Amino acid sequence: MTRTTIADVAREAGVTKATVSHALSGNRPISDETRSKVLAAAERLNWVPSQSARALATRRANAVAVVLARDPEVIANDSFFPVFIAGVESVLAPTETALLLQVVPDRDAEERAYRALSHGRADGALLLDLRQDDWRVPLLRDLKLPTVLVGAYDQPTGFSCVRTDDAAPVREIVARLRADGHERIAHVSGPLDYVHSKARAEAYVGAVGGEELLREGDFTAASGRTLTAELLALSERPSAILYSNDTMAIAGLSYARSQGLSIPRDLAISGFDDDHLSAHLSPALTSVSSDPAARGRAAARLLRADILGAEPRTEIVDCNVVHFRESTGSTASATPEVSRRTP
C-alpha cells in the first residue's frame, strides 16, 4: 500500500508543499480559508504529518506546558481549570501542538519541572496562580523558556501577559449589597499570596473600609465551611459574605442553612467563577463568571506567537460578568437573573 505524502496533500488541496507545511506548523501567516482547505485535504487522504520529522525540522518539541502546584482536591473541584484548558486546546489542536499538564506537590518539584521543560520537553509554558513577587518569573526568564503569564502581574517581566480585572466585580457586588442595606459584609478570600486573591481582597477592603471581616481561605470546601462557622460565631455576625470561589461559597451556604439561617433573608452569599451548578442551586448563587475559556484562548495565542518569535505583549480580556441571583436577595423583582459585564 502506497503511503500518502505531503505532496499528495498539496495536490489534493491545490496548493504547494510549502503551503501545506506552513498551514500545519503555523510558522508563516496562512489565511483561514487556505488552512481549512489543507486540513480538509489531509483528512480526506487520512494523512497525519510525522511528529518526529517535524520536531527535527523545527527543533521544537511541538508541546507547551502548564505546571500546577495545587492540592489535587482543589483542581478536581474547581471548574476554572477544565474550562481554561478547553480554551487552550481550541487554539493548540489545529496546529497539533500537545499540552503537557503536570501537578507538583511543592516548590522544589515545581522548579525541577520548569528546568526539565526548558531542556526540550516543551517549547513554552503558561504560568497560572501568579503570586506576589513570584519566584517563577525570574526563573523562567533565566531558563529562556517562552512564557505567558495568566493574571494581573504588575512587575516588569519581559513575558506576554493575559490580564483580567478581578477587583471590579467585588466592588460591584459590595455596592449592590450596600444598596440592599447590608452593613456588615465579610469576605472569605483565597490564599492572599495569589495575585488574583489579593486583588479581590484589596477591592473588598477598599469597598467596606476595613479588614475586620476578612478571612483567608484556600479555595477548598473545608475552608469555606470552617471560616463561615467562625464568622457566624461572632457576637456581631455579618449579614453577607463574599467568597473568592464558588466551592467555598457553596460550602458556606450549606453550613449556614444547617444552622437554621435562611438564605438570603438571614445571610446573603456570593461566589466567584460561576460554577456550572451555581445557577441551579436553591437558592441560586450570585457569582462572577470569568470565562476561563476566553483566557485560555488568549494565552495560547500569545504563547504560540512568542514561540515563533513575536515581541511580548499584554492582552486584556474583558470577561468578568456579575450574575446577581437569589442568594443575595437580588431577584425580588420579576427578573430571574440580573447580569452585567464589569468595566
PDB file of C-alpha atoms in Angstrom, residues 61-297:
ATOM      1  CA  ALA A  61       9.008  19.755  20.998  1.00  0.00           C
ATOM      2  CA  ASN A  62       5.665  20.819  19.491  1.00  0.00           C
ATOM      3  CA  ALA A  63       4.296  20.975  23.020  1.00  0.00           C
ATOM      4  CA  VAL A  64       3.501  23.603  25.647  1.00  0.00           C
ATOM      5  CA  ALA A  65       3.104  23.068  29.359  1.00  0.00           C
ATOM      6  CA  VAL A  66       1.087  24.009  32.414  1.00  0.00           C
ATOM      7  CA  VAL A  67       2.565  23.199  35.832  1.00  0.00           C
ATOM      8  CA  LEU A  68       0.181  23.410  38.765  1.00  0.00           C
ATOM      9  CA  ALA A  69       1.349  23.468  42.386  1.00  0.00           C
ATOM     10  CA  ARG A  70      -2.092  22.952  43.888  1.00  0.00           C
ATOM     11  CA  ASP A  71      -3.832  20.383  46.018  1.00  0.00           C
ATOM     12  CA  PRO A  72      -5.405  17.852  43.614  1.00  0.00           C
ATOM     13  CA  GLU A  73      -8.657  18.241  45.584  1.00  0.00           C
ATOM     14  CA  VAL A  74      -8.800  21.911  44.623  1.00  0.00           C
ATOM     15  CA  ILE A  75      -8.124  21.103  40.973  1.00  0.00           C
ATOM     16  CA  ALA A  76     -10.783  18.390  40.969  1.00  0.00           C
ATOM     17  CA  ASN A  77     -13.463  20.654  42.403  1.00  0.00           C
ATOM     18  CA  ASP A  78     -12.622  23.956  40.718  1.00  0.00           C
ATOM     19  CA  SER A  79     -14.416  24.480  37.404  1.00  0.00           C
ATOM     20  CA  PHE A  80     -11.819  27.023  36.224  1.00  0.00           C
ATOM     21  CA  PHE A  81      -9.140  24.541  35.180  1.00  0.00           C
ATOM     22  CA  PRO A  82     -11.014  22.232  32.752  1.00  0.00           C
ATOM     23  CA  VAL A  83     -12.670  25.197  31.034  1.00  0.00           C
ATOM     24  CA  PHE A  84      -9.353  27.084  30.796  1.00  0.00           C
ATOM     25  CA  ILE A  85      -7.675  24.005  29.336  1.00  0.00           C
ATOM     26  CA  ALA A  86     -10.514  23.609  26.821  1.00  0.00           C
ATOM     27  CA  GLY A  87      -9.848  27.168  25.666  1.00  0.00           C
ATOM     28  CA  VAL A  88      -6.130  26.453  25.333  1.00  0.00           C
ATOM     29  CA  GLU A  89      -6.768  23.253  23.387  1.00  0.00           C
ATOM     30  CA  SER A  90      -9.101  25.019  20.946  1.00  0.00           C
ATOM     31  CA  VAL A  91      -6.042  27.000  19.788  1.00  0.00           C
ATOM     32  CA  LEU A  92      -3.460  24.218  20.038  1.00  0.00           C
ATOM     33  CA  ALA A  93      -5.442  21.396  18.426  1.00  0.00           C
ATOM     34  CA  PRO A  94      -5.496  22.775  14.845  1.00  0.00           C
ATOM     35  CA  THR A  95      -1.681  23.013  14.959  1.00  0.00           C
ATOM     36  CA  GLU A  96      -1.347  19.552  16.547  1.00  0.00           C
ATOM     37  CA  THR A  97       0.533  21.065  19.474  1.00  0.00           C
ATOM     38  CA  ALA A  98       0.405  18.944  22.628  1.00  0.00           C
ATOM     39  CA  LEU A  99      -0.494  20.334  26.052  1.00  0.00           C
ATOM     40  CA  LEU A 100       1.528  18.894  28.935  1.00  0.00           C
ATOM     41  CA  LEU A 101      -0.120  19.175  32.356  1.00  0.00           C
ATOM     42  CA  GLN A 102       1.966  18.441  35.447  1.00  0.00           C
ATOM     43  CA  VAL A 103       0.747  18.693  39.044  1.00  0.00           C
ATOM     44  CA  VAL A 104       3.514  19.094  41.625  1.00  0.00           C
ATOM     45  CA  PRO A 105       3.431  18.927  45.441  1.00  0.00           C
ATOM     46  CA  ASP A 106       5.871  21.681  46.376  1.00  0.00           C
ATOM     47  CA  ARG A 107       8.266  24.395  45.224  1.00  0.00           C
ATOM     48  CA  ASP A 108      11.244  22.099  44.687  1.00  0.00           C
ATOM     49  CA  ALA A 109       9.215  19.829  42.424  1.00  0.00           C
ATOM     50  CA  GLU A 110       7.833  22.828  40.569  1.00  0.00           C
ATOM     51  CA  GLU A 111      11.326  24.188  39.905  1.00  0.00           C
ATOM     52  CA  ARG A 112      12.515  20.779  38.686  1.00  0.00           C
ATOM     53  CA  ALA A 113       9.537  20.642  36.333  1.00  0.00           C
ATOM     54  CA  TYR A 114      10.351  24.003  34.753  1.00  0.00           C
ATOM     55  CA  ARG A 115      14.016  23.110  34.354  1.00  0.00           C
ATOM     56  CA  ALA A 116      13.048  19.870  32.611  1.00  0.00           C
ATOM     57  CA  LEU A 117      10.666  21.751  30.311  1.00  0.00           C
ATOM     58  CA  SER A 118      13.444  24.148  29.306  1.00  0.00           C
ATOM     59  CA  HIS A 119      15.627  21.216  28.242  1.00  0.00           C
ATOM     60  CA  GLY A 120      13.429  20.246  25.332  1.00  0.00           C
ATOM     61  CA  ARG A 121      10.260  18.818  26.852  1.00  0.00           C
ATOM     62  CA  ALA A 122       8.196  21.862  25.847  1.00  0.00           C
ATOM     63  CA  ASP A 123       8.516  24.956  23.689  1.00  0.00           C
ATOM     64  CA  GLY A 124       6.854  27.245  26.246  1.00  0.00           C
ATOM     65  CA  ALA A 125       4.714  27.453  29.358  1.00  0.00           C
ATOM     66  CA  LEU A 126       1.523  29.043  30.633  1.00  0.00           C
ATOM     67  CA  LEU A 127       2.014  30.387  34.148  1.00  0.00           C
ATOM     68  CA  LEU A 128      -1.101  30.312  36.335  1.00  0.00           C
ATOM     69  CA  ASP A 129      -1.741  31.096  40.001  1.00  0.00           C
ATOM     70  CA  LEU A 130       0.582  34.088  39.920  1.00  0.00           C
ATOM     71  CA  ARG A 131       1.941  35.033  43.339  1.00  0.00           C
ATOM     72  CA  GLN A 132       3.234  38.230  44.878  1.00  0.00           C
ATOM     73  CA  ASP A 133       6.937  38.565  43.930  1.00  0.00           C
ATOM     74  CA  ASP A 134       6.593  35.275  42.072  1.00  0.00           C
ATOM     75  CA  TRP A 135       9.920  33.374  42.138  1.00  0.00           C
ATOM     76  CA  ARG A 136       8.949  31.527  38.955  1.00  0.00           C
ATOM     77  CA  VAL A 137       9.092  34.657  36.792  1.00  0.00           C
ATOM     78  CA  PRO A 138      12.864  35.264  37.112  1.00  0.00           C
ATOM     79  CA  LEU A 139      13.483  31.504  36.932  1.00  0.00           C
ATOM     80  CA  LEU A 140      11.638  31.158  33.617  1.00  0.00           C
ATOM     81  CA  ARG A 141      13.368  34.270  32.312  1.00  0.00           C
ATOM     82  CA  ASP A 142      16.770  32.763  33.199  1.00  0.00           C
ATOM     83  CA  LEU A 143      15.744  29.483  31.569  1.00  0.00           C
ATOM     84  CA  LYS A 144      14.775  31.415  28.407  1.00  0.00           C
ATOM     85  CA  LEU A 145      11.538  29.458  28.197  1.00  0.00           C
ATOM     86  CA  PRO A 146       8.805  31.404  26.350  1.00  0.00           C
ATOM     87  CA  THR A 147       6.062  32.006  28.893  1.00  0.00           C
ATOM     88  CA  VAL A 148       2.678  33.695  29.099  1.00  0.00           C
ATOM     89  CA  LEU A 149       1.535  34.985  32.483  1.00  0.00           C
ATOM     90  CA  VAL A 150      -2.171  34.434  33.124  1.00  0.00           C
ATOM     91  CA  GLY A 151      -3.164  37.144  35.581  1.00  0.00           C
ATOM     92  CA  ALA A 152      -2.653  40.775  36.526  1.00  0.00           C
ATOM     93  CA  TYR A 153       1.056  40.690  37.357  1.00  0.00           C
ATOM     94  CA  ASP A 154       2.320  44.265  37.749  1.00  0.00           C
ATOM     95  CA  GLN A 155       6.099  43.862  37.892  1.00  0.00           C
ATOM     96  CA  PRO A 156       8.294  44.004  34.755  1.00  0.00           C
ATOM     97  CA  THR A 157       8.772  40.507  33.332  1.00  0.00           C
ATOM     98  CA  GLY A 158       9.628  40.530  29.638  1.00  0.00           C
ATOM     99  CA  PHE A 159       6.827  37.982  29.114  1.00  0.00           C
ATOM    100  CA  SER A 160       3.454  38.241  27.422  1.00  0.00           C
ATOM    101  CA  CYS A 161       0.524  38.515  29.811  1.00  0.00           C
ATOM    102  CA  VAL A 162      -3.235  37.893  29.821  1.00  0.00           C
ATOM    103  CA  ARG A 163      -4.873  40.269  32.272  1.00  0.00           C
ATOM    104  CA  THR A 164      -8.386  40.480  33.696  1.00  0.00           C
ATOM    105  CA  ASP A 165      -9.943  42.818  36.263  1.00  0.00           C
ATOM    106  CA  ASP A 166     -10.537  40.854  39.475  1.00  0.00           C
ATOM    107  CA  ALA A 167     -11.307  43.937  41.547  1.00  0.00           C
ATOM    108  CA  ALA A 168     -14.251  45.456  39.668  1.00  0.00           C
ATOM    109  CA  PRO A 169     -16.688  42.546  40.244  1.00  0.00           C
ATOM    110  CA  VAL A 170     -16.014  42.644  44.003  1.00  0.00           C
ATOM    111  CA  ARG A 171     -16.714  46.376  44.143  1.00  0.00           C
ATOM    112  CA  GLU A 172     -19.896  45.859  42.159  1.00  0.00           C
ATOM    113  CA  ILE A 173     -21.190  43.139  44.493  1.00  0.00           C
ATOM    114  CA  VAL A 174     -20.380  45.174  47.608  1.00  0.00           C
ATOM    115  CA  ALA A 175     -22.146  48.201  46.124  1.00  0.00           C
ATOM    116  CA  ARG A 176     -25.266  46.119  45.460  1.00  0.00           C
ATOM    117  CA  LEU A 177     -25.194  44.660  48.969  1.00  0.00           C
ATOM    118  CA  ARG A 178     -24.784  48.140  50.439  1.00  0.00           C
ATOM    119  CA  ALA A 179     -27.753  49.341  48.415  1.00  0.00           C
ATOM    120  CA  ASP A 180     -29.748  46.393  49.791  1.00  0.00           C
ATOM    121  CA  GLY A 181     -28.997  47.561  53.345  1.00  0.00           C
ATOM    122  CA  HIS A 182     -26.097  45.291  54.354  1.00  0.00           C
ATOM    123  CA  GLU A 183     -23.576  46.949  56.673  1.00  0.00           C
ATOM    124  CA  ARG A 184     -21.501  44.016  57.949  1.00  0.00           C
ATOM    125  CA  ILE A 185     -20.157  42.350  54.812  1.00  0.00           C
ATOM    126  CA  ALA A 186     -17.477  39.649  55.157  1.00  0.00           C
ATOM    127  CA  HIS A 187     -15.066  38.214  52.612  1.00  0.00           C
ATOM    128  CA  VAL A 188     -13.579  34.707  52.533  1.00  0.00           C
ATOM    129  CA  SER A 189     -10.610  35.072  50.178  1.00  0.00           C
ATOM    130  CA  GLY A 190      -8.329  32.596  48.509  1.00  0.00           C
ATOM    131  CA  PRO A 191      -4.667  32.405  49.586  1.00  0.00           C
ATOM    132  CA  LEU A 192      -3.528  36.021  49.751  1.00  0.00           C
ATOM    133  CA  ASP A 193      -0.176  35.157  48.193  1.00  0.00           C
ATOM    134  CA  TYR A 194      -2.036  34.706  44.909  1.00  0.00           C
ATOM    135  CA  VAL A 195      -2.247  37.875  42.810  1.00  0.00           C
ATOM    136  CA  HIS A 196      -5.929  37.410  41.986  1.00  0.00           C
ATOM    137  CA  SER A 197      -6.893  36.661  45.603  1.00  0.00           C
ATOM    138  CA  LYS A 198      -5.008  39.738  46.779  1.00  0.00           C
ATOM    139  CA  ALA A 199      -6.691  41.926  44.149  1.00  0.00           C
ATOM    140  CA  ARG A 200     -10.140  40.748  45.243  1.00  0.00           C
ATOM    141  CA  ALA A 201      -9.315  41.164  48.931  1.00  0.00           C
ATOM    142  CA  GLU A 202      -7.947  44.672  48.412  1.00  0.00           C
ATOM    143  CA  ALA A 203     -11.035  45.635  46.422  1.00  0.00           C
ATOM    144  CA  TYR A 204     -13.200  44.290  49.256  1.00  0.00           C
ATOM    145  CA  VAL A 205     -11.271  46.172  51.954  1.00  0.00           C
ATOM    146  CA  GLY A 206     -11.459  49.370  49.936  1.00  0.00           C
ATOM    147  CA  ALA A 207     -15.184  48.958  49.390  1.00  0.00           C
ATOM    148  CA  VAL A 208     -16.141  48.154  53.002  1.00  0.00           C
ATOM    149  CA  GLY A 209     -13.479  50.294  54.682  1.00  0.00           C
ATOM    150  CA  GLY A 210     -11.637  47.717  56.783  1.00  0.00           C
ATOM    151  CA  GLU A 211     -10.299  44.180  57.307  1.00  0.00           C
ATOM    152  CA  GLU A 212     -12.315  43.175  60.388  1.00  0.00           C
ATOM    153  CA  LEU A 213     -14.409  40.623  58.485  1.00  0.00           C
ATOM    154  CA  LEU A 214     -11.733  39.425  56.038  1.00  0.00           C
ATOM    155  CA  ARG A 215     -10.766  35.754  56.361  1.00  0.00           C
ATOM    156  CA  GLU A 216      -8.159  33.897  54.288  1.00  0.00           C
ATOM    157  CA  GLY A 217      -9.283  30.570  52.845  1.00  0.00           C
ATOM    158  CA  ASP A 218      -7.615  28.116  50.480  1.00  0.00           C
ATOM    159  CA  PHE A 219     -10.365  27.562  47.854  1.00  0.00           C
ATOM    160  CA  THR A 220     -11.429  24.224  49.366  1.00  0.00           C
ATOM    161  CA  ALA A 221     -14.930  23.426  50.617  1.00  0.00           C
ATOM    162  CA  ALA A 222     -13.463  22.650  54.036  1.00  0.00           C
ATOM    163  CA  SER A 223     -12.038  26.143  54.422  1.00  0.00           C
ATOM    164  CA  GLY A 224     -15.303  27.671  53.227  1.00  0.00           C
ATOM    165  CA  ARG A 225     -17.246  25.787  55.882  1.00  0.00           C
ATOM    166  CA  THR A 226     -14.726  26.427  58.684  1.00  0.00           C
ATOM    167  CA  LEU A 227     -14.434  30.158  58.042  1.00  0.00           C
ATOM    168  CA  THR A 228     -18.190  30.564  57.647  1.00  0.00           C
ATOM    169  CA  ALA A 229     -18.629  28.941  61.051  1.00  0.00           C
ATOM    170  CA  GLU A 230     -16.044  31.350  62.501  1.00  0.00           C
ATOM    171  CA  LEU A 231     -17.763  34.398  61.037  1.00  0.00           C
ATOM    172  CA  LEU A 232     -21.231  33.316  62.110  1.00  0.00           C
ATOM    173  CA  ALA A 233     -19.989  32.721  65.676  1.00  0.00           C
ATOM    174  CA  LEU A 234     -19.070  36.401  66.082  1.00  0.00           C
ATOM    175  CA  SER A 235     -21.170  38.395  68.544  1.00  0.00           C
ATOM    176  CA  GLU A 236     -21.970  40.702  65.641  1.00  0.00           C
ATOM    177  CA  ARG A 237     -22.083  38.326  62.744  1.00  0.00           C
ATOM    178  CA  PRO A 238     -22.044  39.514  59.134  1.00  0.00           C
ATOM    179  CA  SER A 239     -25.270  39.762  57.170  1.00  0.00           C
ATOM    180  CA  ALA A 240     -23.474  38.998  53.887  1.00  0.00           C
ATOM    181  CA  ILE A 241     -20.374  37.011  52.849  1.00  0.00           C
ATOM    182  CA  LEU A 242     -18.446  37.210  49.570  1.00  0.00           C
ATOM    183  CA  TYR A 243     -16.349  34.137  48.755  1.00  0.00           C
ATOM    184  CA  SER A 244     -13.424  34.019  46.326  1.00  0.00           C
ATOM    185  CA  ASN A 245     -14.729  30.920  44.583  1.00  0.00           C
ATOM    186  CA  ASP A 246     -17.991  29.012  44.315  1.00  0.00           C
ATOM    187  CA  THR A 247     -16.677  25.898  46.070  1.00  0.00           C
ATOM    188  CA  MET A 248     -16.178  27.830  49.333  1.00  0.00           C
ATOM    189  CA  ALA A 249     -19.435  29.728  48.806  1.00  0.00           C
ATOM    190  CA  ILE A 250     -21.482  26.553  48.374  1.00  0.00           C
ATOM    191  CA  ALA A 251     -19.911  25.016  51.487  1.00  0.00           C
ATOM    192  CA  GLY A 252     -20.631  28.227  53.393  1.00  0.00           C
ATOM    193  CA  LEU A 253     -24.221  28.300  52.188  1.00  0.00           C
ATOM    194  CA  SER A 254     -24.713  24.684  53.258  1.00  0.00           C
ATOM    195  CA  TYR A 255     -23.272  25.359  56.721  1.00  0.00           C
ATOM    196  CA  ALA A 256     -25.390  28.469  57.229  1.00  0.00           C
ATOM    197  CA  ARG A 257     -28.554  26.572  56.350  1.00  0.00           C
ATOM    198  CA  SER A 258     -27.559  23.751  58.707  1.00  0.00           C
ATOM    199  CA  GLN A 259     -27.516  26.372  61.464  1.00  0.00           C
ATOM    200  CA  GLY A 260     -31.078  27.364  60.690  1.00  0.00           C
ATOM    201  CA  LEU A 261     -30.298  30.510  58.709  1.00  0.00           C
ATOM    202  CA  SER A 262     -32.407  31.411  55.708  1.00  0.00           C
ATOM    203  CA  ILE A 263     -30.563  32.473  52.557  1.00  0.00           C
ATOM    204  CA  PRO A 264     -30.733  35.365  51.741  1.00  0.00           C
ATOM    205  CA  ARG A 265     -33.086  36.634  54.454  1.00  0.00           C
ATOM    206  CA  ASP A 266     -30.616  35.976  57.297  1.00  0.00           C
ATOM    207  CA  LEU A 267     -27.385  35.826  55.274  1.00  0.00           C
ATOM    208  CA  ALA A 268     -26.614  36.921  51.724  1.00  0.00           C
ATOM    209  CA  ILE A 269     -23.951  34.864  49.922  1.00  0.00           C
ATOM    210  CA  SER A 270     -21.978  35.343  46.701  1.00  0.00           C
ATOM    211  CA  GLY A 271     -19.229  33.353  44.998  1.00  0.00           C
ATOM    212  CA  PHE A 272     -16.755  33.745  42.160  1.00  0.00           C
ATOM    213  CA  ASP A 273     -16.058  31.822  38.904  1.00  0.00           C
ATOM    214  CA  ASP A 274     -19.712  30.810  38.380  1.00  0.00           C
ATOM    215  CA  ASP A 275     -19.532  27.037  38.584  1.00  0.00           C
ATOM    216  CA  HIS A 276     -21.941  25.355  36.165  1.00  0.00           C
ATOM    217  CA  LEU A 277     -24.111  24.224  39.095  1.00  0.00           C
ATOM    218  CA  SER A 278     -24.300  27.605  40.823  1.00  0.00           C
ATOM    219  CA  ALA A 279     -27.313  28.890  38.903  1.00  0.00           C
ATOM    220  CA  HIS A 280     -29.199  25.680  39.710  1.00  0.00           C
ATOM    221  CA  LEU A 281     -28.806  25.687  43.493  1.00  0.00           C
ATOM    222  CA  SER A 282     -31.684  26.548  45.789  1.00  0.00           C
ATOM    223  CA  PRO A 283     -31.328  29.451  46.211  1.00  0.00           C
ATOM    224  CA  ALA A 284     -29.362  30.142  43.030  1.00  0.00           C
ATOM    225  CA  LEU A 285     -25.915  31.505  43.849  1.00  0.00           C
ATOM    226  CA  THR A 286     -24.844  35.030  42.942  1.00  0.00           C
ATOM    227  CA  SER A 287     -21.440  34.671  41.286  1.00  0.00           C
ATOM    228  CA  VAL A 288     -18.973  36.109  38.788  1.00  0.00           C
ATOM    229  CA  SER A 289     -18.465  34.285  35.519  1.00  0.00           C
ATOM    230  CA  SER A 290     -14.883  34.876  34.398  1.00  0.00           C
ATOM    231  CA  ASP A 291     -14.865  32.981  31.062  1.00  0.00           C
ATOM    232  CA  PRO A 292     -11.784  30.796  31.606  1.00  0.00           C
ATOM    233  CA  ALA A 293     -12.083  29.563  28.017  1.00  0.00           C
ATOM    234  CA  ALA A 294     -11.538  33.089  26.664  1.00  0.00           C
ATOM    235  CA  ARG A 295      -8.475  33.463  28.868  1.00  0.00           C
ATOM    236  CA  GLY A 296      -7.194  30.081  27.722  1.00  0.00           C
ATOM    237  CA  ARG A 297      -7.591  31.014  24.066  1.00  0.00           C
TER     238      ARG A 297
END
